[in-house]
mmCIF file of C-alpha atoms in Angstrom:
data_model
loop_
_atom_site.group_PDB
_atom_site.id
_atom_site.type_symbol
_atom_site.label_atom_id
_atom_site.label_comp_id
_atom_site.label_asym_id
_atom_site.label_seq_id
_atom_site.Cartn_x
_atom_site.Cartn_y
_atom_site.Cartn_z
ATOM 1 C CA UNK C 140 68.700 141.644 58.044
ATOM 2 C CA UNK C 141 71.780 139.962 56.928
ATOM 3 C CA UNK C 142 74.174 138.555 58.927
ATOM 4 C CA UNK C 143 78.277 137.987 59.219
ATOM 5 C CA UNK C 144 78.994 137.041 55.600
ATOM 6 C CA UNK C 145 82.078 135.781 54.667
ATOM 7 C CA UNK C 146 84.308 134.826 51.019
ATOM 8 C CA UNK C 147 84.691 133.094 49.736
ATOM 9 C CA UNK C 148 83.732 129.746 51.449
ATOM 10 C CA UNK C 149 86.552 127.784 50.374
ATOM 11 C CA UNK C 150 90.315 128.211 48.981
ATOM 12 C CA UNK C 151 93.308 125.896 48.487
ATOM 13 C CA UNK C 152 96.970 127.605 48.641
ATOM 14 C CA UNK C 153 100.388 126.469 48.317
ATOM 15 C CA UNK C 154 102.821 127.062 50.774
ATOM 16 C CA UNK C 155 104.914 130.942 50.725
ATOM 17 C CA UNK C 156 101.811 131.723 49.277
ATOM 18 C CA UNK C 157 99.486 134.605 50.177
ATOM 19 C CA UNK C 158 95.327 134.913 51.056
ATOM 20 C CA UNK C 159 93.339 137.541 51.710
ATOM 21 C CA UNK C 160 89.825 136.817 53.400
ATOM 22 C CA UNK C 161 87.201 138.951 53.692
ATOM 23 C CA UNK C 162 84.451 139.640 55.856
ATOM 24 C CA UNK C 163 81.062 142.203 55.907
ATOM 25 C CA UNK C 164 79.436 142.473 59.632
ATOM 26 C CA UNK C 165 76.288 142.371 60.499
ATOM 27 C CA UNK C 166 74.218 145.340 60.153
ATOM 28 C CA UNK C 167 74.699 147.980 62.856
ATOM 29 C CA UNK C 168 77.528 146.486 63.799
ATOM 30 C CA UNK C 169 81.154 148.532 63.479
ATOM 31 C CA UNK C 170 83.162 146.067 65.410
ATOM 32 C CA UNK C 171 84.968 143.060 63.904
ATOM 33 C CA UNK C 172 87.163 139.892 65.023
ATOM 34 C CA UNK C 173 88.900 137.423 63.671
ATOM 35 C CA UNK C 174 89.417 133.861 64.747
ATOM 36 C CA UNK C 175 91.322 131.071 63.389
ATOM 37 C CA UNK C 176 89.326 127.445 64.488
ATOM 38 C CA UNK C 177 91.827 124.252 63.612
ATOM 39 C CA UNK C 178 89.979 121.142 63.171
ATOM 40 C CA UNK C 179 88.935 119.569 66.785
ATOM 41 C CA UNK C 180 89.746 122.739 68.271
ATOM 42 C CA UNK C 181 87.953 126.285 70.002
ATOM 43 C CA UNK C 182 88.199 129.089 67.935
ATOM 44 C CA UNK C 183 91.704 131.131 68.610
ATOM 45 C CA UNK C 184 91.485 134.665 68.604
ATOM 46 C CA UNK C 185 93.829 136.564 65.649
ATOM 47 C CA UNK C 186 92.773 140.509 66.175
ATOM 48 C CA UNK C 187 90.065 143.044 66.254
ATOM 49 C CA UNK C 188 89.324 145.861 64.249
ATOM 50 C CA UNK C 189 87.132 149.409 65.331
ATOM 51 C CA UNK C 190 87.534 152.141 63.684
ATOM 52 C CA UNK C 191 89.475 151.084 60.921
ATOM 53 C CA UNK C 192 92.393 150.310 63.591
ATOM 54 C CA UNK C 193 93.623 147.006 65.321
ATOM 55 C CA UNK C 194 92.215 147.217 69.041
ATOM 56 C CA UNK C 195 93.502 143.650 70.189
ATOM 57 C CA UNK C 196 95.455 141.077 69.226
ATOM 58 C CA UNK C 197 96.138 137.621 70.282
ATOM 59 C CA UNK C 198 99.384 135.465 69.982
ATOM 60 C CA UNK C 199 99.537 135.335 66.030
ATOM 61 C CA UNK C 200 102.892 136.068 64.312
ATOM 62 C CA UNK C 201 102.959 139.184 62.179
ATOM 63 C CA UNK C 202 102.338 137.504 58.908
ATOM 64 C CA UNK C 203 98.454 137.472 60.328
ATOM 65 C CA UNK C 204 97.568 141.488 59.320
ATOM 66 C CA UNK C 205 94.083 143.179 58.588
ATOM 67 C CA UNK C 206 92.224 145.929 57.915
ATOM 68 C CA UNK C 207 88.906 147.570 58.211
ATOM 69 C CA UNK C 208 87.154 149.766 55.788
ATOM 70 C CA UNK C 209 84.851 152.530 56.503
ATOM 71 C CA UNK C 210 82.094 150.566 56.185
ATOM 72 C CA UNK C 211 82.973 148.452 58.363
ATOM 73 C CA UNK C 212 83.744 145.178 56.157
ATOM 74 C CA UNK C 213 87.351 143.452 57.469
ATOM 75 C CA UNK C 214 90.343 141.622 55.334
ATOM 76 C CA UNK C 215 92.161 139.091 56.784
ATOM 77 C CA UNK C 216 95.583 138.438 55.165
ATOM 78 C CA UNK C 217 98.512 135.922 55.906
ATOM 79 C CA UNK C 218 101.598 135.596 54.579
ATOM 80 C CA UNK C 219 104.042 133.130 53.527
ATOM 81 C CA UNK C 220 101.538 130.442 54.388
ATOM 82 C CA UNK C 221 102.539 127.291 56.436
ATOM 83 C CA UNK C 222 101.011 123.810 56.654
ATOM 84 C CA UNK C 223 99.883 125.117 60.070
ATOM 85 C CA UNK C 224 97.717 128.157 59.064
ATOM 86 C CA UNK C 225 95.193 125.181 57.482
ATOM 87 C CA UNK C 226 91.784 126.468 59.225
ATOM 88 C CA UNK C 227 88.898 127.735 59.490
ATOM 89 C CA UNK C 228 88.986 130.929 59.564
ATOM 90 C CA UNK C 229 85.829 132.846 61.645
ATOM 91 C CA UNK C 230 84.663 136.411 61.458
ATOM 92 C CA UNK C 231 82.579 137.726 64.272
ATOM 93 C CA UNK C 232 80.814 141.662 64.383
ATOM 94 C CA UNK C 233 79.520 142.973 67.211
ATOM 95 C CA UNK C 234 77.778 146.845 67.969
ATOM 96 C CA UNK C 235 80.245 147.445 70.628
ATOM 97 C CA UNK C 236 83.914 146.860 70.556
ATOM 98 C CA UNK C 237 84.290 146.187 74.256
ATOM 99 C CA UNK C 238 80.853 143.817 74.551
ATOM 100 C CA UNK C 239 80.975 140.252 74.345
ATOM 101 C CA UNK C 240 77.922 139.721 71.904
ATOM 102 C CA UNK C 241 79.509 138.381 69.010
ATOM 103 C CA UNK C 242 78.051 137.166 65.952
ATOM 104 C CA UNK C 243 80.116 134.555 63.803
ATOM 105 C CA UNK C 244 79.867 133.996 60.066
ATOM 106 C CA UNK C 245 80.090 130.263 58.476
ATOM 107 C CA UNK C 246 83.919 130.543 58.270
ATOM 108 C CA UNK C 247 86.198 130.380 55.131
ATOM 109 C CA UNK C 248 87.996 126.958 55.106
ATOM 110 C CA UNK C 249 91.424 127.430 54.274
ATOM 111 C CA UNK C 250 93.662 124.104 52.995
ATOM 112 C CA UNK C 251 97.577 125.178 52.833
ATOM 113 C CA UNK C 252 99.029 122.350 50.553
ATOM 114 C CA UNK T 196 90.866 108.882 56.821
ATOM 115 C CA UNK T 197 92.193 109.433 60.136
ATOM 116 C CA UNK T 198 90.815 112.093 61.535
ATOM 117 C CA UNK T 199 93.975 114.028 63.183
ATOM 118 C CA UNK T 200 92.879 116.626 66.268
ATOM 119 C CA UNK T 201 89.261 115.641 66.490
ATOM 120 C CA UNK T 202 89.481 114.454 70.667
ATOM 121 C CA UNK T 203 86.343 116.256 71.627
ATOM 122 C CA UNK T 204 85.035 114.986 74.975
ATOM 123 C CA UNK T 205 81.598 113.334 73.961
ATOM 124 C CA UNK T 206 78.337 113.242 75.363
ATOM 125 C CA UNK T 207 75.738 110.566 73.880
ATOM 126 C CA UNK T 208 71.859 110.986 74.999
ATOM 127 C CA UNK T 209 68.337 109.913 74.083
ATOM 128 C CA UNK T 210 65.885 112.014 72.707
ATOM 129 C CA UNK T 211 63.619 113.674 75.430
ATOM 130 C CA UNK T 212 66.282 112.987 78.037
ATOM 131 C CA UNK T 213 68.543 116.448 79.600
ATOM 132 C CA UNK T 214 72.129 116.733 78.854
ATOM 133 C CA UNK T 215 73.697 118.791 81.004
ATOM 134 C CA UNK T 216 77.722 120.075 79.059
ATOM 135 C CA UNK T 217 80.681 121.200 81.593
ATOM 136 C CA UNK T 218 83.371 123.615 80.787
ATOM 137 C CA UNK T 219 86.219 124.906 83.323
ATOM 138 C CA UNK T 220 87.394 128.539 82.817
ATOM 139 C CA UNK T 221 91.021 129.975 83.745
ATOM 140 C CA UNK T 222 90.739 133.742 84.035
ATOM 141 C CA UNK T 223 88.691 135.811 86.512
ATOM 142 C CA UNK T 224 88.624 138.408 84.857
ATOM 143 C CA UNK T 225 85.818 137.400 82.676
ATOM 144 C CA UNK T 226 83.071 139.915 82.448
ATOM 145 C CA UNK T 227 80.723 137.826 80.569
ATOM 146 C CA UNK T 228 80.559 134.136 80.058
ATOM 147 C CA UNK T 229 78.801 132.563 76.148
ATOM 148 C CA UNK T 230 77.721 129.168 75.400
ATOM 149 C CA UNK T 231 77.722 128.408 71.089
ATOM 150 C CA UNK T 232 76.636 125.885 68.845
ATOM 151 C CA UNK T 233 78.535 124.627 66.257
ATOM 152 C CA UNK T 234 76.889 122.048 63.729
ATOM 153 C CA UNK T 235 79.244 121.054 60.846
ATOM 154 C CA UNK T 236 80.471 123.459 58.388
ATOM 155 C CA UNK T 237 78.886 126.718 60.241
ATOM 156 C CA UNK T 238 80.053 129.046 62.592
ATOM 157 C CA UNK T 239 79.241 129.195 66.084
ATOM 158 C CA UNK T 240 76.181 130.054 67.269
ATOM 159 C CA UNK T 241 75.350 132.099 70.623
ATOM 160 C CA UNK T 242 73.049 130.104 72.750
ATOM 161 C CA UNK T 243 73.082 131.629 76.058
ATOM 162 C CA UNK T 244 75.218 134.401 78.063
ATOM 163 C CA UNK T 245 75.593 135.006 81.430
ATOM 164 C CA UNK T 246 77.382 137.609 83.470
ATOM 165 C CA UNK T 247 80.035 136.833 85.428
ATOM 166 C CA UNK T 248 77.980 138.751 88.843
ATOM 167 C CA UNK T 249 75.314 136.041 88.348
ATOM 168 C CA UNK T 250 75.407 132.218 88.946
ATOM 169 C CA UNK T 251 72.289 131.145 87.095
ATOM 170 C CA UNK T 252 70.716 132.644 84.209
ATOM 171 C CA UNK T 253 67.443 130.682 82.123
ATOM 172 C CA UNK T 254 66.635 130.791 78.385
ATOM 173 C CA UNK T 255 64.369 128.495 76.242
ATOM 174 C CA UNK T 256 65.203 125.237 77.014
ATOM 175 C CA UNK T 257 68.581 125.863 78.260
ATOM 176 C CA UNK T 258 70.127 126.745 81.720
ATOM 177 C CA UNK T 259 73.627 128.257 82.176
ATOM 178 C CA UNK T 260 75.222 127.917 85.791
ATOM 179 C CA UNK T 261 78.257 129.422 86.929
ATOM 180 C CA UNK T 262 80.194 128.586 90.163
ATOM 181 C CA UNK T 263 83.253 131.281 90.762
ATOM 182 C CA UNK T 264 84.703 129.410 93.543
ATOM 183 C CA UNK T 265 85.804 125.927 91.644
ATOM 184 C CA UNK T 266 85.706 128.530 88.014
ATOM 185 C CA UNK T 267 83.129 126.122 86.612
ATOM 186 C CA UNK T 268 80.067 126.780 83.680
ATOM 187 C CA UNK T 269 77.552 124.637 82.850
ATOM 188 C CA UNK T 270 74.750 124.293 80.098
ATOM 189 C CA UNK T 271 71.835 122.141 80.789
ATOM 190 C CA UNK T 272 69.031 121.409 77.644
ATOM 191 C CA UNK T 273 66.241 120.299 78.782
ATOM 192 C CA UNK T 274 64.474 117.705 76.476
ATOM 193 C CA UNK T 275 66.981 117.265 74.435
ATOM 194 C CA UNK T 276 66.539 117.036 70.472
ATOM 195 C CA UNK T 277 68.103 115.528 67.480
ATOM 196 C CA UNK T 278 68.339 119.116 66.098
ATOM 197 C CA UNK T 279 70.043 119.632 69.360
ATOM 198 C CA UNK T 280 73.375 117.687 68.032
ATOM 199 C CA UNK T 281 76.571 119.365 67.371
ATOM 200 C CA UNK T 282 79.857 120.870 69.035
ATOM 201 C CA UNK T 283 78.926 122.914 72.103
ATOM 202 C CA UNK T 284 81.811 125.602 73.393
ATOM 203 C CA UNK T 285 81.890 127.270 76.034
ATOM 204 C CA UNK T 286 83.798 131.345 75.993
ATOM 205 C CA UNK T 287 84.407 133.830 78.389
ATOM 206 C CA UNK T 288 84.852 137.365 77.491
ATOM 207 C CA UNK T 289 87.826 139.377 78.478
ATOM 208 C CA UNK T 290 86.931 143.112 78.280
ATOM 209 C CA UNK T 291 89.713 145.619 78.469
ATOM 210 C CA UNK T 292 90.244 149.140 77.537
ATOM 211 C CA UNK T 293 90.789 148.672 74.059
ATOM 212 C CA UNK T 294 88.031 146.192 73.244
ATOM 213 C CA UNK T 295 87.266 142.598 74.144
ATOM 214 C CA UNK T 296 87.864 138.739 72.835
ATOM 215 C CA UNK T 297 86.194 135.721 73.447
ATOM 216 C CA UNK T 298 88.487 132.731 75.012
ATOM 217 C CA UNK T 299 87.149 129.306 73.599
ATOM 218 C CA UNK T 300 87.448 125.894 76.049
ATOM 219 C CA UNK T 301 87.708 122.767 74.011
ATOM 220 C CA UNK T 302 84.459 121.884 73.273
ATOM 221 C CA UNK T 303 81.766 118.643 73.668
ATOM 222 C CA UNK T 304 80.366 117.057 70.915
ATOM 223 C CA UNK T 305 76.256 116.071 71.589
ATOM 224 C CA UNK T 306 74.920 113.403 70.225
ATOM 225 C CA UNK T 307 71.099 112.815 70.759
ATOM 226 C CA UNK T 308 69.604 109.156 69.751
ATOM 227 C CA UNK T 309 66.391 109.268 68.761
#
């Protein structure tokens, strides 16, 4: 049974550039969140997806967008990076969109330059 | 390097010994409170839940007490192990119609000698 994957595990940018992360829950999961972990720091919630729409969203600026697929996978995407937006970057599924068992994958580490 | 942002409150114990990890929550409103791991380079991993009705709840190894009146969470390992070292976190879980998130506290970084 695999778990929260995520990709890719790394990336370097440049800033006013673009990313796109992606994420595939665990199975029998349809719910999926998005966190963005600076170094030292909790995880900070970004949004959730369930059925295909944004549910929730947490204090992010609009350049932080997503999507959800029908099979449940997730994209993350940011635009017109900053020096900030250097993270981790954590996807969690979980089977119900309102329960608080989530599952996190190993993160994609993203380094704005 | 310097290591900008890494201020974790730090806990340093001996192998065999109990650590017991303290985390203060804000909102009442929490339906559900999580400890995670975190060892380096992964994400977090759940450890132990408890809801917010109950004020003690007992897994393998590891105890989770809650006190509502001073909004306080604790984890407690008993015999602690090297295995055992990395970032703990405490969340709570704010349910609402639409769906739920997890708010993070700051973290403790265990360390167990051996």
């Amino acid at each position: 049974d695999a778990g929260v994957t995520q990709s890719p595990t790394h990336l370097i940018k440049t800033r006013g550039q673009q990313v796109t992360l992606r994420c595939s829950p665990k199975s029998g999961h349809d719910t999926v969140s998005w966190y963005q972990q600076a170094l030292g720091q909790g995880p900070q919630f970004i949004f959730q997806y369930y059925e295909e729409e944004e549910r929730q969203r947490g204090n992010f600026p609009d350049r932080f967008s997503g999507h959800q697929f029908p099979n449940y996978s997730s994209e993350l995407n940011v635009n017109a990076l900053l020096l900030g937006d250097s993270a981790l970057y954590l996807c969690a599924s979980s089977p119900l969109a309102g329960g608080h068992e989530q599952y996190f994958g190993p993160g994609t580490r993203l380094t704005v330059t | 390097g310097e290591s900008v942002g890494l201020h974790l409150p730090t806990l340093s114990v001996q192998e065999g010994d109990n650590s017991i990890i303290n985390c203060a929550y804000s909102n009442s409103a929490s339906d559900y409170f999580i400890w995670y791991k975190q060892e380096s380079g992964k994400g977090p991993q759940f450890i132990i839940d408890i809801r917010s009705n109950m004020d003690k709840r007992q897994g393998q190894r590891v105890t989770v007490l809650l006190n509502k009146t001073v909004k306080h969470l604790s984890l407690q390992i008993a015999a602690t192990q090297p295995g055992d070292s990395a970032v703990y976190f405490c969340a709570e879980n704010i349910k609402e119609t639409s769906g739920s998130r997890l708010t993070f506290g700051e973290g403790t970084q265990l360390t167990v000698n051996p």
